[in-house]
Short mmCIF file of C-alpha atoms in Angstrom, two decimals:
data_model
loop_
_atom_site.label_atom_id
_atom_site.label_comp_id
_atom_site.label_asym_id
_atom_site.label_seq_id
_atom_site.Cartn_x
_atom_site.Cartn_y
_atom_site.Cartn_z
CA UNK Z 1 141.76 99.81 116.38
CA UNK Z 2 144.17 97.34 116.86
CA UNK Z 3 141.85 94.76 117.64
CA UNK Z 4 142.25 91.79 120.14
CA UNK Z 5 145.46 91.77 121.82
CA UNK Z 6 146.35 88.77 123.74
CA UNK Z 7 150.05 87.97 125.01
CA UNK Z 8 151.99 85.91 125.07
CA UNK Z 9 151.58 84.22 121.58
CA UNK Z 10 153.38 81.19 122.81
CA UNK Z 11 154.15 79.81 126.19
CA UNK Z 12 156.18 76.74 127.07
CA UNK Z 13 156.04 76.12 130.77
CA UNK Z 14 156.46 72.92 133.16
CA UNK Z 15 154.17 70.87 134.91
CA UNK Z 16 153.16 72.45 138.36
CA UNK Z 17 154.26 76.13 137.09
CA UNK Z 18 151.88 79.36 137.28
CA UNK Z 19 150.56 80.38 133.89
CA UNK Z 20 149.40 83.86 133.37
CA UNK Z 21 147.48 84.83 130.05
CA UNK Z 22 146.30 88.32 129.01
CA UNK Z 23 144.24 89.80 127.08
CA UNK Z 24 143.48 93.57 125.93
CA UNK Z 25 139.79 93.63 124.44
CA UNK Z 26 138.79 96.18 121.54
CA UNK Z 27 138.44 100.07 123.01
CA UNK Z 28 134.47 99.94 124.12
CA UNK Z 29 133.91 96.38 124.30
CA UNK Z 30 131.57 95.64 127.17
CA UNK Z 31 131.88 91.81 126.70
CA UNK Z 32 134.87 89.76 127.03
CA UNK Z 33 135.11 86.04 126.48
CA UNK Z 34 137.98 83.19 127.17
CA UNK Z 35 138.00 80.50 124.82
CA UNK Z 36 140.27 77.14 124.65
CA UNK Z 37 140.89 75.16 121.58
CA UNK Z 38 142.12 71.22 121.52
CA UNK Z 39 142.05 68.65 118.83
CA UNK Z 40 139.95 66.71 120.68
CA UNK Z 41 137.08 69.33 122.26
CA UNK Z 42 137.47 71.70 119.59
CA UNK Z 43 136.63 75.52 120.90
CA UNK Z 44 134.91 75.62 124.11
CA UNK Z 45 133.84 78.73 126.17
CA UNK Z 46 135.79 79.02 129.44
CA UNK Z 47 134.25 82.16 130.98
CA UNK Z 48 133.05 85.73 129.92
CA UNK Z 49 132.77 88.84 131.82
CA UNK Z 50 129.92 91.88 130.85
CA UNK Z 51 131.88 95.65 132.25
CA UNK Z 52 134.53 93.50 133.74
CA UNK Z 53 132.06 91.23 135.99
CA UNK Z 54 132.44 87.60 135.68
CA UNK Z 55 129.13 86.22 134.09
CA UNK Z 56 129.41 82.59 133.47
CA UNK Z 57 132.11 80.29 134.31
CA UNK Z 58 130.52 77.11 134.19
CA UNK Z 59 132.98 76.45 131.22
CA UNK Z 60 136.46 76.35 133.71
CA UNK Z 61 137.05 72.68 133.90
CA UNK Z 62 138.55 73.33 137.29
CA UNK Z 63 139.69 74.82 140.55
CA UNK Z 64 143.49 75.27 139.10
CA UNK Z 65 142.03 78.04 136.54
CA UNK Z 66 141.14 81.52 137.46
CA UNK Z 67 140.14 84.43 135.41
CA UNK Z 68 139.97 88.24 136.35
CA UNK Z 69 138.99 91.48 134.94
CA UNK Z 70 140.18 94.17 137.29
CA UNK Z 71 139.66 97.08 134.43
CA UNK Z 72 137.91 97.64 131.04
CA UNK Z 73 140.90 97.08 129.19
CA UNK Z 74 142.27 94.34 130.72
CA UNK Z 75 141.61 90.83 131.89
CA UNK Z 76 144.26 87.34 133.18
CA UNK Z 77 143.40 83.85 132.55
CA UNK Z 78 145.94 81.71 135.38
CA UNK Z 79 146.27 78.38 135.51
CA UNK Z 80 147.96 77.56 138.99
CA UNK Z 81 149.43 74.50 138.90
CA UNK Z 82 149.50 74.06 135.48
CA UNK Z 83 149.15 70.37 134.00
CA UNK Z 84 150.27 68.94 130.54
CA UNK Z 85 146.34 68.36 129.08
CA UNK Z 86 146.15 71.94 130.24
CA UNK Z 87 148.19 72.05 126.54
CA UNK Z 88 145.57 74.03 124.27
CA UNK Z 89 144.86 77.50 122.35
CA UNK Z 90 143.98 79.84 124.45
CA UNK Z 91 141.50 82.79 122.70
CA UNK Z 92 140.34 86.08 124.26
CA UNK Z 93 137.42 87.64 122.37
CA UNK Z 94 135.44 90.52 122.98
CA UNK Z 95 131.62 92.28 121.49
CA UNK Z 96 130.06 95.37 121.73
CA UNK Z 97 127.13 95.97 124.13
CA UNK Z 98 124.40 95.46 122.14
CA UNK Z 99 120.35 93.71 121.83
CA UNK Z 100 121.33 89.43 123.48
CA UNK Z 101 123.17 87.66 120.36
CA UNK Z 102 122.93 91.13 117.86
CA UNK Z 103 126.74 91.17 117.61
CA UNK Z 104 129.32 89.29 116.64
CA UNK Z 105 132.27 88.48 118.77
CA UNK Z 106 135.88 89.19 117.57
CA UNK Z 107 138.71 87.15 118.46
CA UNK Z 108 142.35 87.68 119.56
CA UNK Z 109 145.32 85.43 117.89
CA UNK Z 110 145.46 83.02 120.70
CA UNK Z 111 147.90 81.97 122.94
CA UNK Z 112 149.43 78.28 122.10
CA UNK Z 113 150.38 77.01 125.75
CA UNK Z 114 152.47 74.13 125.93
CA UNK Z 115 152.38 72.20 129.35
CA UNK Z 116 155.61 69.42 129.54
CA UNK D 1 122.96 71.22 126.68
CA UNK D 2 123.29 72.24 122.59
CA UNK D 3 125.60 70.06 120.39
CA UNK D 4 126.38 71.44 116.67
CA UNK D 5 127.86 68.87 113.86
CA UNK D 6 129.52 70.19 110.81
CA UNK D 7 129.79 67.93 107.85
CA UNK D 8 132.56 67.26 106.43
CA UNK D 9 134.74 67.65 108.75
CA UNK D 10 137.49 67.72 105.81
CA UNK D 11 136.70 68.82 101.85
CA UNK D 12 139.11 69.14 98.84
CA UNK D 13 137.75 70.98 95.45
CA UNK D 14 139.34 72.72 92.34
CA UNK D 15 139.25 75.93 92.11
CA UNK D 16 135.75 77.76 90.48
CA UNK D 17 133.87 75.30 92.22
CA UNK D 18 130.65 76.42 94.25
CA UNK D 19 130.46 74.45 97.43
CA UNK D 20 128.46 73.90 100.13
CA UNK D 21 129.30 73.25 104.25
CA UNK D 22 126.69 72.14 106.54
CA UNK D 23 125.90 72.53 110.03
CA UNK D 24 123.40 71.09 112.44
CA UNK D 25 122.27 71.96 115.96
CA UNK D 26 120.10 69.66 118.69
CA UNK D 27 118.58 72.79 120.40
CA UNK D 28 116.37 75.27 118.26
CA UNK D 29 115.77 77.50 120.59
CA UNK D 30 118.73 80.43 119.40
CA UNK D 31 119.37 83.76 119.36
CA UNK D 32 121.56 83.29 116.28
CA UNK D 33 124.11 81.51 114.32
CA UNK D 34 127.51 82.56 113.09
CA UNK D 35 129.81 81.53 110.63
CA UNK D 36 133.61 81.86 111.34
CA UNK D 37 137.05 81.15 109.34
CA UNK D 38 140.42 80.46 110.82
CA UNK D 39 143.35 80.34 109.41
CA UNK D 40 146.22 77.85 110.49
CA UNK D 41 147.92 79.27 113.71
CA UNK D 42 145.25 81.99 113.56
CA UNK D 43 142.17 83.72 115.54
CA UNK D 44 138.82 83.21 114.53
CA UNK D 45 137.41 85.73 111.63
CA UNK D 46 133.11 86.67 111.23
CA UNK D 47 132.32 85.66 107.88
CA UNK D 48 128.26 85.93 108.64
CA UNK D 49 125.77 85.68 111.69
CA UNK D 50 122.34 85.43 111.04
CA UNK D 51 119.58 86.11 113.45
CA UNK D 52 117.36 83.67 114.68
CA UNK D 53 114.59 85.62 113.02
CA UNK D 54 116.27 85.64 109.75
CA UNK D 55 116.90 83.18 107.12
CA UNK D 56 119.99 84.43 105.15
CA UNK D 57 122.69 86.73 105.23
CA UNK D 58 125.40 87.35 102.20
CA UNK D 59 128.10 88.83 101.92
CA UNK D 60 130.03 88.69 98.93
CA UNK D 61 130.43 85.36 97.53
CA UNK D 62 129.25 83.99 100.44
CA UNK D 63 125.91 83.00 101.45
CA UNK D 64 124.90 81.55 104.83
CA UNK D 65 121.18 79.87 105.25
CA UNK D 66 119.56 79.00 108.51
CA UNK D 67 116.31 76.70 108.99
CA UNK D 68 115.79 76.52 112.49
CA UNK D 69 113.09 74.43 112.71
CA UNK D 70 115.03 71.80 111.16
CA UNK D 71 118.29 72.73 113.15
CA UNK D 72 120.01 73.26 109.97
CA UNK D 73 122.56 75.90 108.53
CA UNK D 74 124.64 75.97 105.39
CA UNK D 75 127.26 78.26 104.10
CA UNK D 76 127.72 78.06 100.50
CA UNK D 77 130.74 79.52 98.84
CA UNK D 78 130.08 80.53 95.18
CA UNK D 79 133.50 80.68 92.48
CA UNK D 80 136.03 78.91 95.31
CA UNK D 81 139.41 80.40 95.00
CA UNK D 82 142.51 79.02 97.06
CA UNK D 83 142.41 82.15 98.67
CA UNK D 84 139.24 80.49 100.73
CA UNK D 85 141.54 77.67 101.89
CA UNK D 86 140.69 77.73 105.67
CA UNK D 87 138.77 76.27 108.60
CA UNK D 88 135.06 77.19 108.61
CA UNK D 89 133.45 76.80 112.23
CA UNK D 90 129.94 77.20 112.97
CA UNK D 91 128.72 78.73 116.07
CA UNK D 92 125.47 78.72 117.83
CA UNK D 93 124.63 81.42 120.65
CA UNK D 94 121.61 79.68 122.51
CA UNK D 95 122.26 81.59 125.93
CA UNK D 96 122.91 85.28 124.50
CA UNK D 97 126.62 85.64 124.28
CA UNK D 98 127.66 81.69 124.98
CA UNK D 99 128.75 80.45 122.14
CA UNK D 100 128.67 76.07 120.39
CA UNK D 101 130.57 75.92 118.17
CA UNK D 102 130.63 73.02 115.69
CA UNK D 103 134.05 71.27 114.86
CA UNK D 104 134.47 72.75 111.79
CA UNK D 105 135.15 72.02 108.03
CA UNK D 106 138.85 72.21 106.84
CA UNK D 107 138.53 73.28 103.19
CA UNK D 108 141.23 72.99 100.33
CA UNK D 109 141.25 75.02 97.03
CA UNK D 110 143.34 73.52 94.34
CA UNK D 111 144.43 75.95 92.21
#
């Protein structure tokens, strides 16, 4: 498998523009999990979705950001308008269905988004 | 809400030394505890995840210990080789599936 697939790699936009990141989990994944990375809050959960329903999104920091999952295979992260401290990693992961916390989760090569 | 703390945040050794990173978490009450590496512009890699009913797991030349009681974990690397040069981050899954993470140890192998 060609495991976590998440595009673009790199995205420079401007303040106030749409941002659309995607993400292809791992074939028979039931689990799939935004993450964003900063310097100064580290890796924080965003949202995950179990057989493409939205779980938990307590971890969106705000109206601007969105996330859907309209098939198995494929899920968006938006950020509409997009601010500069919006500026972050972005990381898709995505687990098996298995027993609550049996399996590990395995992560995509991020998406560095650059807000100016 | 869970808050992990991995000390140090930053560690330099020659290479063939065994080390040791630590990680702490407020909230005992887990369903497990995983060990990552990433590498600079990189995803995250599963080194180890040990169950809350467990107290080790190895793999390799890596060993990962958890005490929850004391809200403790360490990862200990045995014969360091540059090749290990990386960010380790622990991660804590308190909720099933919701991940802490800690904010990581940057490591250095000299050669």
């Amino acid at each position: 498998d060609a495991g976590v697939i998440q595009s673009p790699r790199h995205e420079v936009t401007e303040m106030g523009q749409e941002v659309t990141l995607r993400c292809k989990p791992i074939s028979g994944h039931d689990y799939l999990f935004w993450y964003r990375q900063t310097m100064m809050r580290g890796l924080e959960l965003l949202i995950y979705f179990n057989n493409n329903v939205p779980i938990d999104d307590s971890g969106m920091p705000e109206d601007r950001f969105s996330a859907k999952m309209p098939n198995a295979s494929f899920s968006t992260l938006k950020i509409q308008p997009s601010e500069p401290r919006d500026s972050a990693v972005y990381f898709c992961a995505s687990r098996p269905r298995g027993g609550t916390g049996g399996d590990t989760q395995y992560f995509g090569p991020g998406t560095r988004l650059t807000v100016l | 809400k869970q808050e992990v703390t991995q000390i140090p945040a930053a560690l330099s050794v020659p290479e063939g030394e065994n080390l040791v990173l630590n990680c702490s978490f407020t909230d005992s009450a887990i369903y497990n505890l995983q060990w990552f590496r990433q590498d600079p512009g990189k995803g995250l890699t599963s080194l180890l995840l040990i169950q809350s009913s467990q107290r080790e797991q190895t793999s390799g030349r890596l060993n990962a210990s958890l005490d929850k009681s004391s809200g403790r974990s360490t990862l200990y690397i045995a014969a360091s080789q540059p090749g290990d040069s990386a960010t380790y981050l622990c991660a804590v899954d308190n909720a099933g599936n919701m991940l802490t993470f800690g904010g990581g140890t940057r490591l250095m192998v000299k050669p």
